[in-house]
């Protein structure tokens, strides 16, 4: 699939959504009913292609400094008529056609990332106040499934900070996915029987890093007293605690009680004493291996031991870091830190738009041939340059041969096995007056 075909798929999905634009308008009877300079389809294209400039400068670029350019006010009025579901529909349609392979097992990473938006104390769902320095801020949380081999986002759910639920978001994305076969790789925050059960019911596989200490799932199992082990576990979960069940629960590696307060969607939260005891069986391996001298990690997986020994599991889990670097590119390269509105609805639009342009750029970049020369390192395309030229290509300001030539010339080395101390620092909201020209 070449760059022109990828663009045609995206444009056709935008057109498909635009045909039924009434479904995605706040007022279906009146919105976009009159002929304007910014019709529905053009608005979708403009929102998807926007970078980090001010709205006025974005419009100057889009309309090539024409005197017929609409005002920033007109753009804002038109975009407030569009529900974020329109951009989500474009995202879903685009990805369903791009990832159409039925036989291949997809390797998906799941994770979440906070997005700071304009401070608004009136928005109680996302407003966070701190007692230390009395500063406050508003946060959204992006939950995403990321294909680690194709380097694209397959699904995403946006939540307000106060209603953030990563487990619920993962289960929703798994349940509604059209991908027939996949492996979900997750970090310690997704250690949950309910998450494992949802993936198992889907017919997928999981590889989840869990707490290596005395807390969590590991604590309730009888495990070998060795630094490294690989143990098969077939666990029957129940919510009942009758005398007969209590006897069974002594076998920790085969029976487990789930409290009624704990979320588990495949057993009733309450049942009468007269009702028969219900069990839900979940099968997995618990594997502990050394990652660096003296440091160990424990994972749960439903992958077959013959095809996926501990060495292969270690390699697969290391791939998960790809979603972390993708969040960095999404925020700093694509521009998901620089929004063009204070309204949460419009910010949701732009988040889905950034996901679309990220996937669009990655798909094009992955199909550009990189010449192999005798060098110290293997080289890959500079994604920052690729995103910029892909935006020009999307707006018909660059040709397919020119696009591929620019991407193939701007390369950066791949330096494997580099390790740095992770610096965790919050990125504040970028004010509207401090945007690039």
mmCIF file of C-alpha atoms in Angstrom, residues 108-112 141-146 154-157 159 164-177 183-187 189-200 202 204-208 265 323:
data_model
loop_
_atom_site.group_PDB
_atom_site.id
_atom_site.type_symbol
_atom_site.label_atom_id
_atom_site.label_comp_id
_atom_site.label_asym_id
_atom_site.label_seq_id
_atom_site.Cartn_x
_atom_site.Cartn_y
_atom_site.Cartn_z
ATOM 1 C CA UNK A 108 -1.197 -4.660 21.293
ATOM 2 C CA UNK A 109 0.013 -2.580 24.220
ATOM 3 C CA UNK A 110 -2.463 -0.859 26.519
ATOM 4 C CA UNK A 111 -1.673 2.188 28.616
ATOM 5 C CA UNK A 112 -2.953 5.620 29.576
ATOM 6 C CA UNK A 141 -6.890 10.842 30.522
ATOM 7 C CA UNK A 142 -6.269 9.088 27.215
ATOM 8 C CA UNK A 143 -6.592 5.281 27.276
ATOM 9 C CA UNK A 144 -5.243 3.602 24.158
ATOM 10 C CA UNK A 145 -4.562 0.288 22.463
ATOM 11 C CA UNK A 146 -1.398 0.504 20.375
ATOM 12 C CA UNK A 154 -6.129 0.825 17.120
ATOM 13 C CA UNK A 155 -8.564 2.285 19.663
ATOM 14 C CA UNK A 156 -8.805 5.042 22.266
ATOM 15 C CA UNK A 157 -11.104 6.248 25.037
ATOM 16 C CA UNK A 159 -11.906 10.130 30.241
ATOM 17 C CA UNK A 164 -10.697 7.889 35.166
ATOM 18 C CA UNK A 165 -10.971 4.082 35.020
ATOM 19 C CA UNK A 166 -8.208 2.354 33.086
ATOM 20 C CA UNK A 167 -9.589 -1.133 33.784
ATOM 21 C CA UNK A 168 -13.043 -0.216 32.463
ATOM 22 C CA UNK A 169 -11.526 1.453 29.390
ATOM 23 C CA UNK A 170 -9.416 -1.619 28.580
ATOM 24 C CA UNK A 171 -12.401 -3.950 28.915
ATOM 25 C CA UNK A 172 -14.545 -1.725 26.689
ATOM 26 C CA UNK A 173 -11.860 -1.530 23.999
ATOM 27 C CA UNK A 174 -11.306 -5.300 24.091
ATOM 28 C CA UNK A 175 -15.024 -6.136 23.963
ATOM 29 C CA UNK A 176 -15.805 -3.879 20.984
ATOM 30 C CA UNK A 177 -12.682 -4.617 18.940
ATOM 31 C CA UNK A 183 -1.954 -10.387 22.403
ATOM 32 C CA UNK A 184 -2.476 -7.609 24.961
ATOM 33 C CA UNK A 185 0.649 -6.484 26.820
ATOM 34 C CA UNK A 186 0.052 -4.399 29.945
ATOM 35 C CA UNK A 187 1.988 -2.916 32.848
ATOM 36 C CA UNK A 189 -1.652 -0.988 36.648
ATOM 37 C CA UNK A 190 -3.737 -3.590 34.804
ATOM 38 C CA UNK A 191 -3.239 -6.417 37.300
ATOM 39 C CA UNK A 192 -6.836 -7.627 37.553
ATOM 40 C CA UNK A 193 -8.771 -10.882 37.242
ATOM 41 C CA UNK A 194 -11.547 -8.979 35.494
ATOM 42 C CA UNK A 195 -9.184 -7.653 32.812
ATOM 43 C CA UNK A 196 -7.759 -11.135 32.278
ATOM 44 C CA UNK A 197 -11.261 -12.606 32.001
ATOM 45 C CA UNK A 198 -12.385 -10.057 29.400
ATOM 46 C CA UNK A 199 -9.318 -10.834 27.258
ATOM 47 C CA UNK A 200 -9.855 -14.569 27.710
ATOM 48 C CA UNK A 202 -12.519 -12.388 23.574
ATOM 49 C CA UNK A 204 -7.178 -13.111 22.833
ATOM 50 C CA UNK A 205 -4.036 -13.615 24.902
ATOM 51 C CA UNK A 206 -2.582 -11.478 27.676
ATOM 52 C CA UNK A 207 0.861 -10.710 29.071
ATOM 53 C CA UNK A 208 0.584 -8.573 32.197
ATOM 54 C CA UNK A 265 -18.245 -9.015 35.288
ATOM 55 C CA UNK A 323 3.479 2.789 23.510
#
